CSV table of C-alpha atoms and ligand atoms in Angstrom, one decimal:
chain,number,residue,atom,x,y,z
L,21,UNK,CA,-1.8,-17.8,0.1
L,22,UNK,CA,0.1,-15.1,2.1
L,23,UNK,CA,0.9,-11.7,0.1
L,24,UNK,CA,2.9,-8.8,0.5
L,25,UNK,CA,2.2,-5.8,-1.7
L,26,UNK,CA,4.5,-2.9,-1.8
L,27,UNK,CA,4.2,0.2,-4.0
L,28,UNK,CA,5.1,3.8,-3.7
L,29,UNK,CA,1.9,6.5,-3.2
L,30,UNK,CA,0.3,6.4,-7.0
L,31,UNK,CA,1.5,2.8,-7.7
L,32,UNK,CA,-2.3,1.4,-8.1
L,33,UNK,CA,-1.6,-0.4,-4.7
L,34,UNK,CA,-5.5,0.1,-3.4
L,35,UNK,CA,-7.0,-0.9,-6.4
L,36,UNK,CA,-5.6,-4.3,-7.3
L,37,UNK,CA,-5.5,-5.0,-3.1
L,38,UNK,CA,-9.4,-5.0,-3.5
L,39,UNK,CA,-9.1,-6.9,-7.2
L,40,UNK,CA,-6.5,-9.6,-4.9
L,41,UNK,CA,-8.9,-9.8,-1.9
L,42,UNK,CA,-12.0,-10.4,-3.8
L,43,UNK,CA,-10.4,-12.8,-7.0
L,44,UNK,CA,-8.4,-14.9,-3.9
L,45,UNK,CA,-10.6,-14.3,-0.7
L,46,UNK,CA,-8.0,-13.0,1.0
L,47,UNK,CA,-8.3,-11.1,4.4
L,48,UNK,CA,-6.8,-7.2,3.0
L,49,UNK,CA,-4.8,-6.1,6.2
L,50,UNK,CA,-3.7,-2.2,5.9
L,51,UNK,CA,-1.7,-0.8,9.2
L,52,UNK,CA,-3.7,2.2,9.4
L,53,UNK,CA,-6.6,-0.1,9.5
L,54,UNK,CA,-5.4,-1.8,12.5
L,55,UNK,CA,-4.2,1.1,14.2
L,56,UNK,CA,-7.7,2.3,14.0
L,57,UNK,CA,-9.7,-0.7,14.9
L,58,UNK,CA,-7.8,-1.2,17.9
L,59,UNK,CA,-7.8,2.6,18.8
L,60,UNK,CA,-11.9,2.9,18.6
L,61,UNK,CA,-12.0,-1.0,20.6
L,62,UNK,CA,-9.5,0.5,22.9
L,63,UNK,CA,-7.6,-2.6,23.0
L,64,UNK,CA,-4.3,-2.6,25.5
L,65,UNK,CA,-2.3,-1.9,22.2
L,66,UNK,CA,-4.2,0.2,21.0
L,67,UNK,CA,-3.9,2.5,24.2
L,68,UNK,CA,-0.3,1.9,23.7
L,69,UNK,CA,-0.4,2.8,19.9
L,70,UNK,CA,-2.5,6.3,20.5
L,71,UNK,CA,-0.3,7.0,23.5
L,72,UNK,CA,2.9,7.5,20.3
L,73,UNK,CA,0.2,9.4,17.7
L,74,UNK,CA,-0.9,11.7,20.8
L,75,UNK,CA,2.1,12.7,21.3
L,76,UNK,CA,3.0,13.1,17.4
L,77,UNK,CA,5.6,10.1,17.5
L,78,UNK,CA,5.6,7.1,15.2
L,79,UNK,CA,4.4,4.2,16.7
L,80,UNK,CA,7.3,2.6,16.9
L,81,UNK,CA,8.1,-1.0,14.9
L,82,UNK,CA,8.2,-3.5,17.9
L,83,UNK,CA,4.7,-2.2,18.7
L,84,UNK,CA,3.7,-2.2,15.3
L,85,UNK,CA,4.8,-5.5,14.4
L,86,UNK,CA,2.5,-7.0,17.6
L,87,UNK,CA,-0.1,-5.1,16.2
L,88,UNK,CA,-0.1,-6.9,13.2
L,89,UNK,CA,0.9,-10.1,14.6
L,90,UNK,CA,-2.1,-10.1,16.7
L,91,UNK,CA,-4.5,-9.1,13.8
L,92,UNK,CA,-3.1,-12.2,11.7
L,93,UNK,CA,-4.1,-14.6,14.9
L,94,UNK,CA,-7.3,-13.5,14.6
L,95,UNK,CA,-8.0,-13.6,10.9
L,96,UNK,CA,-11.9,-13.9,9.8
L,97,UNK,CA,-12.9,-17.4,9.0
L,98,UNK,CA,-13.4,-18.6,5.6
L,99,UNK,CA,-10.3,-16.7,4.2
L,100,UNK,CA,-7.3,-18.4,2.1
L,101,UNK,CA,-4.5,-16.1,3.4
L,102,UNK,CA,-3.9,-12.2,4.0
L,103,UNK,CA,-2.8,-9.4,1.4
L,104,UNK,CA,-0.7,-7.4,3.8
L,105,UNK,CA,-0.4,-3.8,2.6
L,106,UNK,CA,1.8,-1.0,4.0
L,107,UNK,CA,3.4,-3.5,6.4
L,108,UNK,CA,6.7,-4.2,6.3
L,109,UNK,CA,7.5,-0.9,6.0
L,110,UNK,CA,11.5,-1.1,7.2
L,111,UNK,CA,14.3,-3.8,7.0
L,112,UNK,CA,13.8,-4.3,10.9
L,113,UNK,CA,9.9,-4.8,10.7
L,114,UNK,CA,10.5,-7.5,7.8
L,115,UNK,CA,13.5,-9.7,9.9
L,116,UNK,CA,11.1,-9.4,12.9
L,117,UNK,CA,8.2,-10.5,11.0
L,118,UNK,CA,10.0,-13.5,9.4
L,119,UNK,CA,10.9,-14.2,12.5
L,120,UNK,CA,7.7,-14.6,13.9
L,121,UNK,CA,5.9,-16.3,11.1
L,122,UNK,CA,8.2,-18.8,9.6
L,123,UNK,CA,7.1,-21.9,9.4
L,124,UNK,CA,3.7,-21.1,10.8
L,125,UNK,CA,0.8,-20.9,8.4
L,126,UNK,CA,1.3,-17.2,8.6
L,127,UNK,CA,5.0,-17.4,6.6
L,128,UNK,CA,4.7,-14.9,3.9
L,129,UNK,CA,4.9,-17.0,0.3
L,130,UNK,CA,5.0,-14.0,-2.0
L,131,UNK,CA,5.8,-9.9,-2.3
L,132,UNK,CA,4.1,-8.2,-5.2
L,133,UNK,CA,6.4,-5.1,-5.9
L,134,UNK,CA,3.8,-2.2,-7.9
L,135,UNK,CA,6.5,-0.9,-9.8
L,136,UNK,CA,6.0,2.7,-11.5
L,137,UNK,CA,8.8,5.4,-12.1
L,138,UNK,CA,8.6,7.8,-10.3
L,139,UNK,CA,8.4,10.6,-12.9
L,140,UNK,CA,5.2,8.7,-13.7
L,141,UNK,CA,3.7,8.5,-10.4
L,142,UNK,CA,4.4,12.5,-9.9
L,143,UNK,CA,2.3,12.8,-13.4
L,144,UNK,CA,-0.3,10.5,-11.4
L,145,UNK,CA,-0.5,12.0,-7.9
L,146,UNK,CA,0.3,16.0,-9.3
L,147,UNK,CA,-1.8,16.0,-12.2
L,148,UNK,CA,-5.2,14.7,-10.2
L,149,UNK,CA,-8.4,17.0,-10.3
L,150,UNK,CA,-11.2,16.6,-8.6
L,151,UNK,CA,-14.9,17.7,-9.7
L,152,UNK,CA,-16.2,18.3,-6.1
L,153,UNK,CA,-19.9,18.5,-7.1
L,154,UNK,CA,-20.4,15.4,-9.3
L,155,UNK,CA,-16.9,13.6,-7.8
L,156,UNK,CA,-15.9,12.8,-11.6
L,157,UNK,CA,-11.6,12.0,-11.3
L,158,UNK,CA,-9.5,13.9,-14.0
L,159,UNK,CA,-5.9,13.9,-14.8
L,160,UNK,CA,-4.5,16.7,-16.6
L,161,UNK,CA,-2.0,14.4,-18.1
L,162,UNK,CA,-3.8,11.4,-18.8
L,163,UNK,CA,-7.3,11.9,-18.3
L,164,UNK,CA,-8.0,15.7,-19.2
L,165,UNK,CA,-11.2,17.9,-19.5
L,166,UNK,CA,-12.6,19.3,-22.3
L,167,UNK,CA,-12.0,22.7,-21.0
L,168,UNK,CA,-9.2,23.6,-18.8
L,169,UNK,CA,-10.2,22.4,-15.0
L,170,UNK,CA,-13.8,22.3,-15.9
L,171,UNK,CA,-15.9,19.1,-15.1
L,172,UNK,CA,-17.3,17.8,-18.6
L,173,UNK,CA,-20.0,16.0,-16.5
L,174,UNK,CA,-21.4,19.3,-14.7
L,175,UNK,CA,-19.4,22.5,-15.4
L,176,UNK,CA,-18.0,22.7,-12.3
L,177,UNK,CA,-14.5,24.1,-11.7
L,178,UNK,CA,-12.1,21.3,-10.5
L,179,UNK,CA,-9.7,21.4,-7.2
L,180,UNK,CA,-6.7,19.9,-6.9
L,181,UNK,CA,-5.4,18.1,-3.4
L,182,UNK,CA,-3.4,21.3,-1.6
L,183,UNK,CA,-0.8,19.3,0.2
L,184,UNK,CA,0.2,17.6,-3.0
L,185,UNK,CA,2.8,19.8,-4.3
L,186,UNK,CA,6.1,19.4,-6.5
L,187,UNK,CA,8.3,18.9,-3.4
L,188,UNK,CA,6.7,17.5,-0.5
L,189,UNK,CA,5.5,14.6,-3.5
L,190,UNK,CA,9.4,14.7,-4.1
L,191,UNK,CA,10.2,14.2,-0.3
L,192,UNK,CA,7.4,11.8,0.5
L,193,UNK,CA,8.7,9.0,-2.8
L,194,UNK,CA,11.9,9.6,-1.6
L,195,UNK,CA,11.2,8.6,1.9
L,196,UNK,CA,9.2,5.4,0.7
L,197,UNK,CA,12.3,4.5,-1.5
L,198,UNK,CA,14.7,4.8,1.0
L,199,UNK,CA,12.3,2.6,3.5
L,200,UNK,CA,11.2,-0.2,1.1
L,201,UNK,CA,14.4,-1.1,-0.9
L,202,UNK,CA,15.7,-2.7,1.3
L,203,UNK,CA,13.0,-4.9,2.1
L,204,UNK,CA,12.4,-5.4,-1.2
L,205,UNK,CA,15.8,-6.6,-1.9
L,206,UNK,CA,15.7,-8.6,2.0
L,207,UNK,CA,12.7,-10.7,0.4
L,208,UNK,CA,14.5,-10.6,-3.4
L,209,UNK,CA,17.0,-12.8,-1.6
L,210,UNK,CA,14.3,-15.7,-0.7
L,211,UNK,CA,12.9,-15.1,-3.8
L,212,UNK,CA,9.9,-14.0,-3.0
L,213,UNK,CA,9.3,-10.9,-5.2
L,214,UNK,CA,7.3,-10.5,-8.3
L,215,UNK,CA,8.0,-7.0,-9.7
L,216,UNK,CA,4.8,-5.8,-11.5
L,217,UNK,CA,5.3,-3.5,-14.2
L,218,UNK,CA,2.4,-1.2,-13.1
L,219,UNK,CA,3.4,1.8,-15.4
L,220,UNK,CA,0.3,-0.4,-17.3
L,221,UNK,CA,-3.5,-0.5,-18.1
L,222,UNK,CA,-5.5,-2.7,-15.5
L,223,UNK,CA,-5.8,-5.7,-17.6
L,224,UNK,CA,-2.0,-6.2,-18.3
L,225,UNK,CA,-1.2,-5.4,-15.0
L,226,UNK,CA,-3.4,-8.2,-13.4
L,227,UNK,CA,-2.4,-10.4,-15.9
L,228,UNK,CA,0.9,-10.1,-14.9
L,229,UNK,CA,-0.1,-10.6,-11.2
L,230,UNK,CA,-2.3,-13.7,-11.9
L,231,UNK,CA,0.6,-15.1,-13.5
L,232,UNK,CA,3.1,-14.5,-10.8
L,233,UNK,CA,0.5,-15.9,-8.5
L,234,UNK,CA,0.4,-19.0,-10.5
L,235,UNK,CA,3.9,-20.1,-10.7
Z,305,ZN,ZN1,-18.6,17.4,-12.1
């Protein structure tokens, strides 16, 4: 089984990729992952990869889609498939990655869209606190101390992540929509997509992936 998953910063995406990898022994492929395994093995494209990050540029798709094309040759054995994750990120790496896979054992079979609105996942991502002395996750909006940024654990006052603010958050989802639609709707058109309602607990949520997985 071949997976896609897709989902904006704050979907859940990391957590039910580990959840998928384990429950289906699946080999969990991330891009910045590969980027760095082939940077510290210096590989030929991963000198060609840092050569675009050194200079500050995006690596760009025709490089990246090798990249990944060359990590899916060499998948470990044992493993019923891949869970592909942050990859394909534009319209352009999708086509060329259908391109290159179909009808190989490598052909995609199935997308799983994380699907939260994004008023929710600002609630996730902005209202995060960290205790940084006993690492205990808050939310102020879902998961709040006792007292006001205090840990409950240890007493410790609680930080929040400085480069998560109202607007760059805004920017960033905005970004992601405008990249992903339209590979979401490209693979929509096969029929490959199982939107997850992810705006969820963890049980319902993976009970609706299970049962997109079984179909
Ligand atoms: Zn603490």
């Amino acid at each position: 089984m071949n997976l896609l998953i897709m989902g904006a910063p704050g979907s859940g995406k990391g957590t039910f990729s580990s959840r998928l990898k384990d429950n289906y022994s699946l080999a969990h492929i991330s891009t910045g992952d590969i980027f760095r395994k082939n940077i510290s093995e210096n590989t030929a494209l991963g000198q060609e990869a840092k050569s675009y990050m050194d200079k500050g540029l995006l690596v760009p798709d025709d490089l990246v889609n090798r990249l990944v094309l060359d990590t899916l040759e060499n998948l470990p054995e044992g493993v019923n498939g891949y869970l592909l994750d942050g990859y394909p990120r534009t319209l352009e790496q999708a086509k060329a990655f259908d391109e290159a896979t179909k009808g190989t054992a490598n052909e995609v079979d199935q997308i799983l869209f994380m699907d939260v609105p994004h008023d929710v996942l600002k609630k996730r991502i902005l209202g995060r606190r960290t205790c940084p002395k006993c690492g205990e996750i808050y939310n102020i909006y879902f998961k709040p101390t006792a007292v006001e940024n205090v840990c409950d654990n240890c007493g410790s006052a609680l930080s929040a992540r400085a480069d998560d603010n109202e607007e760059s958050l805004k920017t960033r989802l905005g970004e992601y929509t405008r990249m992903t639609q339209p590979v979401i709707d490209y693979y929509g058109e096969q029929d490959k997509v199982a939107a997850i309602n992810a705006d969820n607990d963890f049980e319902t949520i993976w009970a609706q992936i299970t049962e997109a997985l079984g179909k």
